[in-house]
Short mmCIF file of C-alpha atoms in Angstrom, two decimals:
data_model
loop_
_atom_site.label_atom_id
_atom_site.label_comp_id
_atom_site.label_asym_id
_atom_site.label_seq_id
_atom_site.Cartn_x
_atom_site.Cartn_y
_atom_site.Cartn_z
CA MET A 1 118.11 -7.97 -98.89
CA VAL A 2 120.52 -10.53 -98.40
CA GLY A 3 121.93 -13.67 -96.61
CA GLU A 4 125.17 -13.30 -95.00
CA SER A 5 127.14 -16.17 -93.14
CA TRP A 6 129.55 -15.04 -90.89
CA ILE A 7 132.66 -16.16 -88.34
CA VAL A 8 133.05 -14.81 -84.96
CA ASP A 9 136.46 -14.67 -83.26
CA VAL A 10 135.97 -13.57 -79.73
CA LEU A 11 139.00 -12.20 -77.45
CA LEU A 12 138.39 -11.29 -73.74
CA ASP A 13 140.17 -9.56 -71.46
CA GLY A 14 139.74 -9.27 -67.60
CA ASP A 15 141.06 -10.26 -64.22
CA LEU A 16 141.11 -14.06 -63.05
CA ASP A 17 138.15 -15.62 -61.29
CA GLU A 18 138.06 -17.73 -58.66
CA GLN A 19 139.16 -20.59 -60.98
CA ASN A 20 142.28 -18.48 -62.06
CA MET A 21 140.59 -17.81 -65.55
CA VAL A 22 139.13 -15.34 -67.35
CA LEU A 23 136.25 -17.34 -68.15
CA ASP A 24 136.35 -21.16 -68.48
CA PHE A 25 136.30 -21.95 -72.32
CA ALA A 26 133.42 -23.91 -72.16
CA LYS A 27 131.02 -21.19 -70.47
CA VAL A 28 132.31 -18.52 -73.03
CA LYS A 29 131.38 -20.84 -76.12
CA ARG A 30 127.91 -21.43 -74.76
CA THR A 31 127.28 -18.00 -73.73
CA ILE A 32 128.75 -16.28 -76.27
CA LYS A 33 126.64 -18.60 -78.73
CA ASN A 34 123.61 -18.63 -77.24
CA THR A 35 123.48 -14.80 -76.85
CA ILE A 36 124.67 -14.47 -80.80
CA ASP A 37 121.94 -16.85 -81.69
CA GLU A 38 119.17 -15.22 -79.41
CA VAL A 39 119.70 -11.53 -80.68
CA ALA A 40 121.10 -11.68 -84.29
CA ASP A 41 121.12 -15.04 -86.12
CA HIS A 42 118.34 -15.54 -88.16
CA ARG A 43 116.73 -12.45 -87.65
CA LEU A 44 116.58 -10.00 -90.35
CA LEU A 45 118.99 -6.77 -89.27
CA ILE A 46 117.63 -3.47 -89.56
CA PRO A 47 119.79 -0.49 -89.82
CA THR A 48 117.38 1.88 -87.82
CA ALA A 49 118.97 5.35 -88.43
CA CYS A 50 118.91 4.75 -92.26
CA SER A 51 116.60 7.41 -93.61
CA GLU A 52 115.38 4.57 -96.34
CA VAL A 53 114.04 2.45 -93.54
CA ARG A 54 110.58 2.89 -91.85
CA TRP A 55 109.30 0.63 -88.80
CA GLN A 56 106.59 0.28 -86.45
CA GLN A 57 105.34 -2.13 -83.62
CA GLN A 58 102.35 -3.07 -82.04
CA GLY A 59 102.70 -5.51 -79.52
CA ASP A 60 104.74 -8.43 -80.92
CA LYS A 61 104.28 -7.16 -84.28
CA VAL A 62 106.62 -5.32 -86.19
CA TRP A 63 105.86 -3.42 -89.67
CA MET A 64 108.88 -3.03 -91.98
CA ASP A 65 109.59 -0.77 -95.15
CA PHE A 66 112.43 -0.70 -97.12
CA SER A 67 113.10 2.10 -99.84
CA SER A 68 115.47 0.33 -102.14
CA LEU A 69 117.44 0.79 -105.34
CA GLN A 70 116.38 -2.83 -106.23
CA GLY A 71 112.75 -2.35 -105.55
CA ASP A 72 110.96 -1.54 -102.05
CA ILE A 73 110.54 -4.33 -99.80
CA HIS A 74 107.92 -4.79 -97.36
CA LEU A 75 107.33 -7.21 -94.28
CA ALA A 76 104.80 -8.04 -91.28
CA CYS A 77 106.47 -10.30 -89.19
CA PRO A 78 106.67 -11.27 -85.61
CA SER A 79 109.21 -8.75 -83.48
CA GLN A 80 111.77 -11.94 -82.94
CA ALA A 81 112.12 -11.71 -86.98
CA PHE A 82 113.84 -8.77 -86.39
CA ALA A 83 117.46 -7.34 -84.95
CA LEU A 84 117.04 -3.48 -84.59
CA ILE A 85 120.59 -1.91 -84.91
CA PRO A 86 120.76 2.08 -84.12
CA CYS A 87 123.04 2.67 -87.14
CA GLU A 88 122.81 3.75 -90.91
CA ILE A 89 124.18 0.60 -92.41
CA ILE A 90 124.85 -2.76 -91.49
CA ASP A 91 128.15 -3.97 -92.05
CA PHE A 92 131.01 -5.38 -89.88
CA ASP A 93 131.03 -2.57 -87.39
CA SER A 94 127.80 -1.87 -86.89
CA VAL A 95 126.84 -5.53 -85.91
CA ASN A 96 130.41 -5.89 -84.08
CA ALA A 97 129.08 -3.15 -81.67
CA PHE A 98 125.45 -4.32 -81.34
CA LEU A 99 127.21 -7.63 -80.14
CA GLN A 100 129.24 -6.21 -77.78
CA LYS A 101 126.77 -4.64 -76.04
CA ALA A 102 124.65 -7.61 -75.99
CA LEU A 103 127.67 -9.66 -74.62
CA ARG A 104 128.65 -7.46 -71.86
CA ALA A 105 125.09 -7.80 -70.36
CA VAL A 106 125.68 -11.58 -69.79
CA LEU A 107 129.35 -11.87 -69.05
CA PRO A 108 130.65 -11.50 -65.46
CA ASP A 109 132.09 -8.57 -64.13
CA ASN A 110 135.94 -9.94 -64.10
CA VAL A 111 135.43 -9.64 -68.09
CA GLU A 112 136.42 -5.94 -68.46
CA GLY A 113 137.19 -6.05 -72.50
CA ILE A 114 135.39 -7.67 -75.21
CA ALA A 115 136.79 -7.82 -78.73
CA LEU A 116 135.34 -9.25 -81.71
CA THR A 117 136.09 -9.84 -85.15
CA LEU A 118 133.41 -10.49 -87.72
CA ARG A 119 134.44 -12.40 -91.07
CA ASN A 120 133.35 -13.79 -93.94
CA GLU A 121 134.29 -17.51 -94.77
CA ILE A 122 137.25 -17.50 -97.49
CA HIS A 123 135.61 -18.82 -100.72
CA GLU A 124 137.76 -20.42 -103.56
CA ALA A 125 134.64 -21.20 -105.21
CA PRO A 126 131.65 -19.14 -106.49
CA PHE A 127 129.20 -18.24 -104.18
CA TYR A 128 125.24 -17.12 -103.74
CA HIS A 129 123.38 -15.05 -101.21
CA TYR A 130 120.21 -15.85 -100.76
CA SER A 131 117.50 -15.24 -98.55
CA HIS A 132 114.52 -17.56 -97.90
CA GLY A 133 112.14 -18.91 -94.88
CA LEU A 134 111.24 -22.41 -93.99
CA LYS A 135 107.47 -22.18 -92.49
CA LYS A 136 107.59 -26.06 -91.72
CA HIS A 137 111.17 -25.75 -89.37
CA ASP A 138 110.62 -25.97 -85.57
CA GLY A 139 113.64 -23.58 -85.16
CA ASN A 140 114.22 -20.26 -86.32
CA CYS A 141 114.73 -20.97 -90.10
CA GLN A 142 111.07 -20.72 -89.78
CA ARG A 143 111.36 -16.95 -89.73
CA ILE A 144 110.65 -15.56 -93.71
CA ALA A 145 113.86 -13.42 -94.33
CA HIS A 146 116.96 -14.78 -93.07
CA GLY A 147 119.55 -16.26 -95.29
CA HIS A 148 123.10 -17.57 -96.29
CA ARG A 149 126.15 -17.12 -98.22
CA SER A 150 127.10 -20.08 -99.57
CA THR A 151 129.28 -21.92 -102.07
CA ILE A 152 128.74 -24.60 -104.88
CA ASN A 153 130.45 -27.08 -106.30
CA ILE A 154 129.28 -29.06 -109.42
CA PHE A 155 129.87 -32.06 -111.23
CA GLU A 156 129.23 -32.70 -114.60
CA ASN A 157 130.02 -36.46 -115.57
CA GLY A 158 132.48 -36.79 -112.57
CA ILE A 159 134.38 -33.62 -113.57
CA ALA A 160 134.28 -30.52 -112.00
CA ALA A 161 132.21 -28.07 -113.75
CA PRO A 162 133.19 -24.53 -112.78
CA LYS A 163 130.69 -22.90 -115.53
CA TRP A 164 127.95 -24.21 -113.59
CA ASP A 165 129.01 -23.10 -110.24
CA GLU A 166 129.74 -19.68 -111.64
CA TYR A 167 126.00 -20.11 -113.42
CA TRP A 168 124.22 -20.56 -110.05
CA ALA A 169 126.35 -17.84 -108.29
CA LYS A 170 125.26 -15.49 -110.78
CA ARG A 171 121.42 -16.67 -110.96
CA TRP A 172 121.12 -16.52 -107.05
CA LYS A 173 123.04 -13.41 -106.39
CA ASP A 174 121.21 -11.40 -103.60
CA ILE A 175 118.19 -13.32 -104.58
CA TYR A 176 114.72 -14.33 -102.63
CA LEU A 177 113.92 -17.90 -102.93
CA GLY A 178 110.03 -18.12 -102.42
CA THR A 179 108.01 -21.54 -101.90
CA GLU A 180 105.34 -21.59 -104.56
CA GLU A 181 102.49 -22.55 -102.36
CA ASP A 182 103.42 -19.48 -99.89
CA VAL A 183 102.85 -16.91 -103.03
CA VAL A 184 99.63 -15.03 -102.28
CA ASN A 185 97.97 -12.29 -103.56
CA LEU A 186 99.29 -8.80 -102.66
CA SER A 187 95.69 -7.83 -101.49
CA GLU A 188 95.92 -10.52 -98.57
CA LEU A 189 98.79 -9.04 -96.91
CA THR A 190 98.37 -6.51 -93.70
CA LEU A 191 101.10 -4.75 -94.80
CA SER A 192 101.93 -0.80 -93.76
CA PRO A 193 100.09 2.25 -95.38
CA GLN A 194 103.80 3.09 -96.61
CA ALA A 195 103.69 0.23 -98.87
CA LYS A 196 103.58 1.00 -102.36
CA VAL A 197 103.11 -2.41 -104.26
CA SER A 198 101.58 -3.82 -107.24
CA GLU A 199 100.72 -7.43 -108.86
CA GLU A 200 103.43 -6.51 -111.87
CA THR A 201 106.04 -5.07 -109.77
CA HIS A 202 106.05 -7.20 -106.18
CA TYR A 203 105.23 -11.43 -105.07
CA GLY A 204 103.23 -11.61 -102.10
CA PHE A 205 104.70 -14.26 -99.42
CA CYS A 206 102.81 -15.26 -96.49
CA TYR A 207 102.56 -18.50 -94.09
CA GLN A 208 101.71 -19.43 -90.35
CA ALA A 209 104.38 -20.73 -88.40
CA PRO A 210 104.92 -22.29 -84.87
CA GLN A 211 106.33 -18.36 -83.87
CA GLY A 212 103.71 -16.52 -85.87
CA GLU A 213 102.27 -15.35 -89.10
CA PHE A 214 105.12 -13.87 -91.66
CA GLN A 215 104.35 -11.90 -94.23
CA LEU A 216 106.82 -10.51 -97.18
CA ALA A 217 106.52 -8.37 -100.28
CA MET A 218 109.42 -8.56 -102.37
CA PRO A 219 110.43 -7.07 -105.81
CA LYS A 220 109.63 -9.99 -108.80
CA SER A 221 113.16 -8.88 -109.98
CA ARG A 222 114.80 -10.28 -106.76
CA CYS A 223 112.82 -13.39 -106.58
CA GLU A 224 112.97 -16.80 -107.70
CA ILE A 225 109.96 -18.88 -107.25
CA ILE A 226 110.71 -22.60 -106.23
CA PRO A 227 108.05 -25.40 -106.55
CA HIS A 228 108.76 -26.67 -103.26
CA ASP A 229 110.35 -25.97 -99.83
CA THR A 230 114.01 -24.18 -100.01
CA THR A 231 116.07 -26.46 -97.47
CA VAL A 232 119.65 -27.06 -98.67
CA GLU A 233 118.61 -30.55 -99.62
CA LEU A 234 115.69 -29.63 -101.94
CA LEU A 235 117.89 -26.91 -103.26
CA ALA A 236 120.57 -28.98 -104.32
CA GLU A 237 117.88 -31.22 -105.96
CA PHE A 238 116.29 -28.52 -107.65
CA ILE A 239 119.67 -27.40 -108.95
CA ALA A 240 120.44 -30.96 -110.18
CA ASN A 241 117.07 -30.85 -112.41
CA THR A 242 117.63 -28.46 -113.90
CA LEU A 243 120.74 -29.05 -115.36
CA VAL A 244 119.49 -32.30 -116.40
CA GLU A 245 116.62 -30.32 -118.09
CA LYS A 246 119.38 -28.06 -119.68
CA THR A 247 121.94 -31.04 -120.66
CA PRO A 248 120.03 -34.16 -120.65
CA GLN A 249 123.08 -36.12 -121.67
CA SER A 250 124.86 -35.53 -118.72
CA GLU A 251 125.24 -36.60 -115.13
CA PHE A 252 125.46 -33.91 -112.61
CA LYS A 253 126.29 -34.14 -108.67
CA VAL A 254 125.91 -31.05 -107.07
CA ILE A 255 126.96 -29.85 -103.34
CA ALA A 256 125.22 -27.16 -102.17
CA TYR A 257 126.14 -25.53 -99.05
CA GLU A 258 124.30 -23.45 -96.81
CA GLY A 259 126.11 -21.36 -94.45
CA VAL A 260 129.88 -22.61 -93.09
CA GLY A 261 130.55 -25.99 -93.44
CA LYS A 262 127.02 -27.61 -94.20
CA GLY A 263 125.16 -28.51 -96.92
CA ALA A 264 123.54 -31.27 -99.12
CA ILE A 265 124.39 -33.36 -102.19
CA SER A 266 122.03 -34.56 -104.82
CA VAL A 267 123.00 -36.50 -107.57
CA LYS A 268 121.24 -37.16 -111.06
CA HIS A 269 121.91 -40.14 -113.38
CA ILE A 270 121.87 -40.22 -117.22
#
């Protein structure tokens, strides 16, 4: 389970409308962004045709089970936490087809063709994949399994320190960052009958948020437990504090990004 941050390029083809446009650019941006936000953004994308995925829904609650080489993953969450995509693997092509279908339903009839290009931001610096959930967030970040593909820039005593960039990129490669106060005994979770978990192999996470109750069982090998919320501001501070503990004679400046073109800075002085 990884977090991704994708850029979407859109090309529309069709007849001109009464304004002699295919579609007003302001409407293009608003309609497409709102649709993608609604059907995919901050949701866990599920390849429902994959033989390693099992899911069931009752009312607004969905139980999800994954068999993974990294360990099995189990969730019980409100349905809006997931995007069910009829494919065997989540990649650019399968998500592209899913989004095109959603967009065709909301764009005007004169728009005949929709071409989407999904791409990663080009990173010259090391980056990490992490997923997390923010139960106090009043938007979709409260969903327990969403995430980001982010760069990090660290300066030690005012000088760029690529060794520390690499260290955190490796430490948080395909990781789940769990908040300490959200950790619960696995016996407290109401997972599906297929869930095979033990306190030796899995962490249990559970919290109540405005959108409902979110539950997750993750392999311990794919988790790091953070002693506070996992907002990018607090993650930047956590990284800086950890580095000061490792090298107390140094001053650190941490620029931690969250997705494309946004993030937070933390500075720890000697």
